Short mmCIF file of C-alpha atoms in Angstrom, two decimals:
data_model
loop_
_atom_site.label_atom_id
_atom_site.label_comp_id
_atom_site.label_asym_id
_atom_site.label_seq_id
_atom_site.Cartn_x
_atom_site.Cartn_y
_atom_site.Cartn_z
CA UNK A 1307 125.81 92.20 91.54
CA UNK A 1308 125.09 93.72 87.95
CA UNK A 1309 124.72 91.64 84.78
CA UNK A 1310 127.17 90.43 82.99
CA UNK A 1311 127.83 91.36 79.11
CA UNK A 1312 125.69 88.69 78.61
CA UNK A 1313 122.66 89.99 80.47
CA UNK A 1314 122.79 87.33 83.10
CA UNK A 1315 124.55 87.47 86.27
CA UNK A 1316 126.14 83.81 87.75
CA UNK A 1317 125.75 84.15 92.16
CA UNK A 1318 128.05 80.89 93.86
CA UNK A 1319 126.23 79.21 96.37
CA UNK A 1320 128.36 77.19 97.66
CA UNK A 1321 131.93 76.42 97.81
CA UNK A 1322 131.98 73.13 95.80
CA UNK A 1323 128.83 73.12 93.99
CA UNK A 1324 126.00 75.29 92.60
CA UNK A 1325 125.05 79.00 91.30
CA UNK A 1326 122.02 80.75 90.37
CA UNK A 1327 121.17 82.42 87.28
CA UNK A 1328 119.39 85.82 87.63
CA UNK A 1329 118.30 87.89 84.89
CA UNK A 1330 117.71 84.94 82.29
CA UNK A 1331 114.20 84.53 80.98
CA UNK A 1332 113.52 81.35 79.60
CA UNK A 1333 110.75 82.44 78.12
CA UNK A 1334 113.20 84.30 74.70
CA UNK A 1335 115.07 82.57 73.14
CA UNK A 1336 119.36 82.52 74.08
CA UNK A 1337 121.54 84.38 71.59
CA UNK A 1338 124.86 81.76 71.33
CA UNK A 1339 127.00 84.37 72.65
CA UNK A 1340 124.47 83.90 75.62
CA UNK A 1341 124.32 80.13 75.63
CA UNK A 1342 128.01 79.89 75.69
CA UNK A 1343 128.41 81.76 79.00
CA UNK A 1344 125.15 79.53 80.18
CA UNK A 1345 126.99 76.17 79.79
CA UNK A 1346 130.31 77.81 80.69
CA UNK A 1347 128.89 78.72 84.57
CA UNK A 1348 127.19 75.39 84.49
CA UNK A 1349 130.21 73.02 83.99
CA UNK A 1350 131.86 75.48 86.38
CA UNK A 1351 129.76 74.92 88.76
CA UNK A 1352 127.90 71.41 87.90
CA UNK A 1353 124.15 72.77 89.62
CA UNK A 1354 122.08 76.05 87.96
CA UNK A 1355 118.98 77.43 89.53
CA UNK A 1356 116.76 79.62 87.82
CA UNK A 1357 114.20 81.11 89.62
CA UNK A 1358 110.63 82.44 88.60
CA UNK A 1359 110.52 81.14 85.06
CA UNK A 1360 107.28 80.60 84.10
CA UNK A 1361 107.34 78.51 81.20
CA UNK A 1362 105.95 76.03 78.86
CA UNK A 1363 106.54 72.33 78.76
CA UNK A 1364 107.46 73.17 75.06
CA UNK A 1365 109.86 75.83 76.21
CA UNK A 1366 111.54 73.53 78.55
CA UNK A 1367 112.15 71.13 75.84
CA UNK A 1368 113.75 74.24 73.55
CA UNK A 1369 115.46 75.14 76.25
CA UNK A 1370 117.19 70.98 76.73
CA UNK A 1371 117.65 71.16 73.03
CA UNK A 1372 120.36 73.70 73.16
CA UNK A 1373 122.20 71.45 74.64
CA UNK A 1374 121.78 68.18 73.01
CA UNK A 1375 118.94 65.55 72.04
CA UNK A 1376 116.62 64.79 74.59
CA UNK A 1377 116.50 60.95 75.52
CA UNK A 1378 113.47 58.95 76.84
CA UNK A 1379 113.73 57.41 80.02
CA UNK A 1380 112.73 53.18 79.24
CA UNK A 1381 111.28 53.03 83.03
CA UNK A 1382 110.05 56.05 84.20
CA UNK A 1383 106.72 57.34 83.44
CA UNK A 1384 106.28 60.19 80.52
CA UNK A 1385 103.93 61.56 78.34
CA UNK A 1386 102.02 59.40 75.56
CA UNK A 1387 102.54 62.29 72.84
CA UNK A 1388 106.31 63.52 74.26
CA UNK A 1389 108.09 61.07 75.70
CA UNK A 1390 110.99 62.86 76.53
CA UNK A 1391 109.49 64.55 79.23
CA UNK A 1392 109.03 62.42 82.78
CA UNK A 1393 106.51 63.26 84.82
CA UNK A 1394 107.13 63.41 88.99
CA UNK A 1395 103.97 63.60 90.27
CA UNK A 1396 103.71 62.27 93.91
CA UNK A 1397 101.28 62.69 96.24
CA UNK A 1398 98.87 60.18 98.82
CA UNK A 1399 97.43 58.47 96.33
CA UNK A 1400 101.30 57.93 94.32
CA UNK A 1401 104.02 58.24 96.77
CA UNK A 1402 107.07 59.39 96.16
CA UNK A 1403 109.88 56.28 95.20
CA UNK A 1404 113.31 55.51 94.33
CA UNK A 1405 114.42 59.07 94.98
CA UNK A 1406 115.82 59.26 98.01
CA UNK A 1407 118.99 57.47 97.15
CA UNK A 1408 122.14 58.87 96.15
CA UNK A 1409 122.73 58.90 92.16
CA UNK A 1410 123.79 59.72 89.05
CA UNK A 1411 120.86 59.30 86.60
CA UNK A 1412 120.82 56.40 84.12
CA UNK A 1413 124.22 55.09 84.78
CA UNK A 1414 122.92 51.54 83.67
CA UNK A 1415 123.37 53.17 79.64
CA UNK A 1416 126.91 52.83 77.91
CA UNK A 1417 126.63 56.21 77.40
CA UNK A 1418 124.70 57.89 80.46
CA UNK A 1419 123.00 61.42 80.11
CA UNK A 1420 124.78 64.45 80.13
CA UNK A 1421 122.40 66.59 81.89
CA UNK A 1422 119.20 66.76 83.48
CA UNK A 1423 116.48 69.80 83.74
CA UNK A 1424 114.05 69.91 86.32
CA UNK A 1425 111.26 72.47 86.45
CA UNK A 1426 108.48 73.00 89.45
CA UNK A 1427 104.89 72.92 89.01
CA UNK A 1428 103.56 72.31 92.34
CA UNK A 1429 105.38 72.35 95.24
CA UNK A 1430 104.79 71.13 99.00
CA UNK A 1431 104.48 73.59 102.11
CA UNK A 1432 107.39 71.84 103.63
CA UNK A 1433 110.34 69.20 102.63
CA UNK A 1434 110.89 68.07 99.45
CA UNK A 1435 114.37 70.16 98.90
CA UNK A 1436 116.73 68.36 96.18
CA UNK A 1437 120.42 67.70 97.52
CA UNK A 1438 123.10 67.63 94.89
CA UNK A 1439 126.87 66.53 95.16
CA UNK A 1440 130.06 67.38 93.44
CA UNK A 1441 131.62 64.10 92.79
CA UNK A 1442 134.57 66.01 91.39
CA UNK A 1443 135.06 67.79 95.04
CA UNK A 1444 134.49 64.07 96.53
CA UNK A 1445 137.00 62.99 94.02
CA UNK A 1446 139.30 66.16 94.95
CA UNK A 1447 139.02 65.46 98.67
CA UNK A 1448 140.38 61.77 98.24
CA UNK A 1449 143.61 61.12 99.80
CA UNK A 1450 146.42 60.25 97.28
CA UNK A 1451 146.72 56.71 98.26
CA UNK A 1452 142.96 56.23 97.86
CA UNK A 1453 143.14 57.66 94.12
CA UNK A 1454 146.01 55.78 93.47
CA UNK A 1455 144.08 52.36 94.67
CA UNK A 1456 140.99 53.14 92.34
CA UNK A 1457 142.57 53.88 89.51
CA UNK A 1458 142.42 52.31 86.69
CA UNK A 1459 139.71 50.16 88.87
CA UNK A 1460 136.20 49.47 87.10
CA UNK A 1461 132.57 49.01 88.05
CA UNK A 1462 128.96 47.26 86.93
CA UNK A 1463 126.08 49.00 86.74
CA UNK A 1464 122.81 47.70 86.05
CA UNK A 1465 119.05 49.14 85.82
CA UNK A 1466 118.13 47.14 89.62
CA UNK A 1467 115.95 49.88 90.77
CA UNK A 1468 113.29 48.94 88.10
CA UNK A 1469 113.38 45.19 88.10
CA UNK A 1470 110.74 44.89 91.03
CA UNK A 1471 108.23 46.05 88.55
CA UNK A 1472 108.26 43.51 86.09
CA UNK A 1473 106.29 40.03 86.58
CA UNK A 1474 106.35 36.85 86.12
CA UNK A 1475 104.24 36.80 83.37
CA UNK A 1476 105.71 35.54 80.21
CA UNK A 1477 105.39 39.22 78.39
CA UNK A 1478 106.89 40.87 81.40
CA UNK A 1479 109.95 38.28 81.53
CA UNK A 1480 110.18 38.99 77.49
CA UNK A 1481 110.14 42.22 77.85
CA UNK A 1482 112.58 42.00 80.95
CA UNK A 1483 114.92 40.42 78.33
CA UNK A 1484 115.10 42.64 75.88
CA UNK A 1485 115.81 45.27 78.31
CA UNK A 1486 118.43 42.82 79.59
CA UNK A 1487 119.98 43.25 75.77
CA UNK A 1488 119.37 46.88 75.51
CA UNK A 1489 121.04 48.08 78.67
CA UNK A 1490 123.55 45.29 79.04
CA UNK A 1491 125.45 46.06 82.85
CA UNK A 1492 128.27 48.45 81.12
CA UNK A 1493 130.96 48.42 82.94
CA UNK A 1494 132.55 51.86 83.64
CA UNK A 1495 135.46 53.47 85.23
CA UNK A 1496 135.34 54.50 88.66
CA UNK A 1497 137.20 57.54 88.01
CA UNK A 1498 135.81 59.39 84.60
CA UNK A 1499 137.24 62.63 82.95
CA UNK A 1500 135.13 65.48 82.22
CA UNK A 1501 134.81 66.02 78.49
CA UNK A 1502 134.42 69.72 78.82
CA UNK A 1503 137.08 70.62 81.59
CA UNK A 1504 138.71 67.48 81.77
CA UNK A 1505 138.32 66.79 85.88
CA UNK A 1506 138.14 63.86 87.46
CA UNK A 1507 135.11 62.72 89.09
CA UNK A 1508 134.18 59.92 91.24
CA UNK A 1509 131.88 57.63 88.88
CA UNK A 1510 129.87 55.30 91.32
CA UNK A 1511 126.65 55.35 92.60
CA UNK A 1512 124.47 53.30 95.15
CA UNK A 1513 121.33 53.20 92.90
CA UNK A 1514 123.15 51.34 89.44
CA UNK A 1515 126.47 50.48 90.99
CA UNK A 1516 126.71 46.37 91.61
CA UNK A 1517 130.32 45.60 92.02
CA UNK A 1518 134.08 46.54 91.46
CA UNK A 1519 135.21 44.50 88.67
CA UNK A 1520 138.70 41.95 89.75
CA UNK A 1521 137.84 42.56 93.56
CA UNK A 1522 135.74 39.64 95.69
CA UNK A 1523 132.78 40.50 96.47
CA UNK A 1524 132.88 41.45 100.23
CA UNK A 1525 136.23 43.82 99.41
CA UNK A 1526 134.03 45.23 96.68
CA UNK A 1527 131.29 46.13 98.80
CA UNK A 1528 133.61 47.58 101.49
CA UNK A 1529 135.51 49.82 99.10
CA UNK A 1530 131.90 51.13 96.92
CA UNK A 1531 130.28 51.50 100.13
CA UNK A 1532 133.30 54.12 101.55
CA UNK A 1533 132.71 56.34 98.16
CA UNK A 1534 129.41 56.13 98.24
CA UNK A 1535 129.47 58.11 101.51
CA UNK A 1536 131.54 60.77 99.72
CA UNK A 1537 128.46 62.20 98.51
CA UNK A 1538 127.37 62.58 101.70
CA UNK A 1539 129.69 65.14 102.91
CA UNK A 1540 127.93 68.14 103.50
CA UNK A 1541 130.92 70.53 102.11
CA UNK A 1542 130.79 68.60 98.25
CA UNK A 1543 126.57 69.51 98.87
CA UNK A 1544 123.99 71.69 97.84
CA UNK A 1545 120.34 71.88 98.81
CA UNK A 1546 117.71 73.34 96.93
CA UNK A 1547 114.54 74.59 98.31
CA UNK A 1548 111.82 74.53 95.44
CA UNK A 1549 109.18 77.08 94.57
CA UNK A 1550 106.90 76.94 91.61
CA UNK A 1551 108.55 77.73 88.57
CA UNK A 1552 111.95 76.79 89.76
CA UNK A 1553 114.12 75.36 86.83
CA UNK A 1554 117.39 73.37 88.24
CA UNK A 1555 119.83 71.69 85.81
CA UNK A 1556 122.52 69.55 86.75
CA UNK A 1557 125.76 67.76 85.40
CA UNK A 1558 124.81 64.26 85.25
CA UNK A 1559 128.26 63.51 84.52
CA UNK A 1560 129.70 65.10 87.63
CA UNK A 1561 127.14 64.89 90.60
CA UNK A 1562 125.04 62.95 92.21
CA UNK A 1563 121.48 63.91 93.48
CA UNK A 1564 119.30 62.66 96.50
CA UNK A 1565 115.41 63.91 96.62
CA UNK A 1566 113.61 63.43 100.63
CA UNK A 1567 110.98 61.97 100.90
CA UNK A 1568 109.76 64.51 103.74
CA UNK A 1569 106.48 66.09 102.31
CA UNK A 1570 104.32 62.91 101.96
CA UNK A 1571 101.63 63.02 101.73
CA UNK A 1572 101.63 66.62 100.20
CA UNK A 1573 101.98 66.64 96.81
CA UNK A 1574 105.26 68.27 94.61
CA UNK A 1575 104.99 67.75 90.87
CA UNK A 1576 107.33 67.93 88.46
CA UNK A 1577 108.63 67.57 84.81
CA UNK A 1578 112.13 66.30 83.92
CA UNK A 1579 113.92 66.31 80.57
CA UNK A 1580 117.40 64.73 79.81
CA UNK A 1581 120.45 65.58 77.80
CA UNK A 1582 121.79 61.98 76.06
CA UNK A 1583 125.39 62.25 76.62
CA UNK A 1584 128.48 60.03 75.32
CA UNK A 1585 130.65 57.00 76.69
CA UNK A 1586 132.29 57.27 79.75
CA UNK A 1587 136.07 57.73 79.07
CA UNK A 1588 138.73 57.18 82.55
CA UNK A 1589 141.86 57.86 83.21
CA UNK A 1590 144.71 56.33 80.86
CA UNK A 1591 148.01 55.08 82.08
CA UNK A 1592 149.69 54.87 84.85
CA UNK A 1593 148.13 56.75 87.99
CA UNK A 1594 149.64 60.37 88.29
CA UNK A 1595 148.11 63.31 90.14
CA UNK A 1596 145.92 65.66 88.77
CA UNK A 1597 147.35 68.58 87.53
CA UNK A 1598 146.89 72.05 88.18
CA UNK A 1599 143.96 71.02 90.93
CA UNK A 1600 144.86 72.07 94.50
CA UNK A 1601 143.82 70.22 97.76
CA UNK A 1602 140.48 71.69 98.66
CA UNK A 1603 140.32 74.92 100.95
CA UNK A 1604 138.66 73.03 103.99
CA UNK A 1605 140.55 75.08 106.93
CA UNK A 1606 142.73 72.34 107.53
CA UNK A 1607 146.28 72.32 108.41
CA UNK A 1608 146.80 76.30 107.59
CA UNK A 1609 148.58 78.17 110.02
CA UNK A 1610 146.79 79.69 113.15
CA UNK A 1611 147.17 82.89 113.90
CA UNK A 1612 149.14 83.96 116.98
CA UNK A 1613 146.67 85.65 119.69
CA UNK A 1614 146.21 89.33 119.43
CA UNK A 1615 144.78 88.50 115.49
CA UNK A 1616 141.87 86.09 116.30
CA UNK A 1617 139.76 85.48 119.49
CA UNK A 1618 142.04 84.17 122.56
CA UNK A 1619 141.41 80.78 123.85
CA UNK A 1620 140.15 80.77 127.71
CA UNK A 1621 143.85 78.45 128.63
CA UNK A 1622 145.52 81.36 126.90
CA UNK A 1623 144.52 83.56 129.14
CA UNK A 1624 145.70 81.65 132.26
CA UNK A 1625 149.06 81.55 130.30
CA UNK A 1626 149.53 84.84 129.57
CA UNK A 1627 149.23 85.79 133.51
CA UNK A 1628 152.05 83.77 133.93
CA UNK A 1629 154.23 85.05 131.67
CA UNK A 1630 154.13 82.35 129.64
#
């Protein structure tokens, strides 16, 4: 496939979700001409993989910047002198946690992160692929009567992942409060829009997600645990297979990611920067379908072609000696 006019070229991997970037060196810096048509293919397609770019911490930073200030993550562990960058480094001796979950990152903020960029340093022989989902496809591949009954509908989210780690000692309970007031269980919608192409997405996740705000508690459950499992549908999926100077960004806005735990004890190492984003804005009024979006091209209910145009069927056969 030759570059584009912008000296990149943008290959689909899969039908829902994901495309590499080849011919991009991260290394220069991106004329805007060139960053528009970046963050163009990456809404598109919500997952980016660039392969073999050697760079510096610094120049993954530049590289976040383009697209918006970089937050600092108030659990996970960074760097004393750049705090925006998290460090994943797991191994025997620090094994790997609170990963292998479906999730949307920092959904317990008013105003979660737009984006997230992840870039290899070491990598294991085996496992430790990333999976990504399109929570616009799972939203897409609702049934009508399911949108209709979540819209409108809101959920609590809250930073429970992290809570184990704090004590009972009277600074870790302080602290624990003030965290309490920082990050005070927003409440969002559990359909969002887009704010770039306007798409609706399916906004809950298993890691932040508590409960369904006006339903009990057991019919909350019921309905967050069914679209939770959206994400686990392999067509909405992607899986990417590391290497060492892999860079993957995502749209924290419209997927969800899950990381294995299947190399421990091997070590993978990585560093993470992320893109603040804004408030989560739903659907207004009353429930109507989404326009111009067509039911997804899954194979199902088309027309089969009559025999003589596609491989014949071994009852066909027996048919078709009797005249039938």
């Amino acid at each position: 496939m030759p570059l584009n006019e912008h000296g990149f070229e943008v290959v689909r991997l899969g039908g829902n979700i994901g495309a590499e970037i080849r011919g991009l060196d991260l290394r220069k810096p991106l004329a805007r001409e060139q960053f528009e048509a970046l963050n163009a293919a990456f809404v598109k397609h919500e997952v980016i993989v660039l392969r073999d770019q050697d760079i510096t911490l610094e120049e993954q930073m530049a590289f976040g910047r383009m697209f918006g200030e970089l937050s600092i993550h108030p659990f996970s562990p960074n760097l004393d002198d750049q705090r925006e960058v998290i460090v994943l480094d797991y191994s025997a001796d620090n094994p790997p946690a609170l990963t292998d979950q479906w999730h949307s990152d920092e959904t317990f903020r008013a105003a979660p992160p737009a984006a997230t960029i992840l870039r290899a340093k070491v990598v294991p022989e085996y496992g430790g692929d990333t999976l990504f989902a399109s929570m616009t496809a799972a939203y897409t591949g609702l049934s009508e009567r399911m949108k209709q009954y979540i819209h409108g509908l809101e959920a609590v989210h809250d930073f429970k992942p992290w809570r184990h780690l704090f004590s009972s000692s009277e600074a870790h309970q302080r602290r624990l409060r003030e965290l309490e007031q920082e990050f005070p269980n927003p409440s969002h919608p559990l359909v969002r829009i887009h704010p770039v192409t306007g798409r609706r997405i399916l906004n809950c996740n298993a890691q932040f997600t508590t409960k369904i705000k006006g339903l009990k508690d057991d019919e909350s459950q019921m309905v967050l645990n069914y679209l939770y499992g959206r994400a686990a549908i392999p067509e909405f999926q992607l899986r990417v297979k590391w290497q060492p100077h892999t860079v993957v960004m995502w749209d924290n806005r419209s997927t969800q990611h899950y990381a294995p735990h299947d190399y421990y004890p091997q070590r993978r190492t990585m560093n993470r920067v992320t893109i603040t984003g804004d408030a989560v804005v739903g659907v207004s009024g009353p429930y109507t379908p989404e326009e111009g979006v067509a039911p997804l091209p899954d194979g199902h209910g088309v027309k089969v072609a009559p025999p003589g145009k596609r491989p014949i069927r071994e009852f066909e056969r027996n048919l078709a000696k009797e005249g039938a």
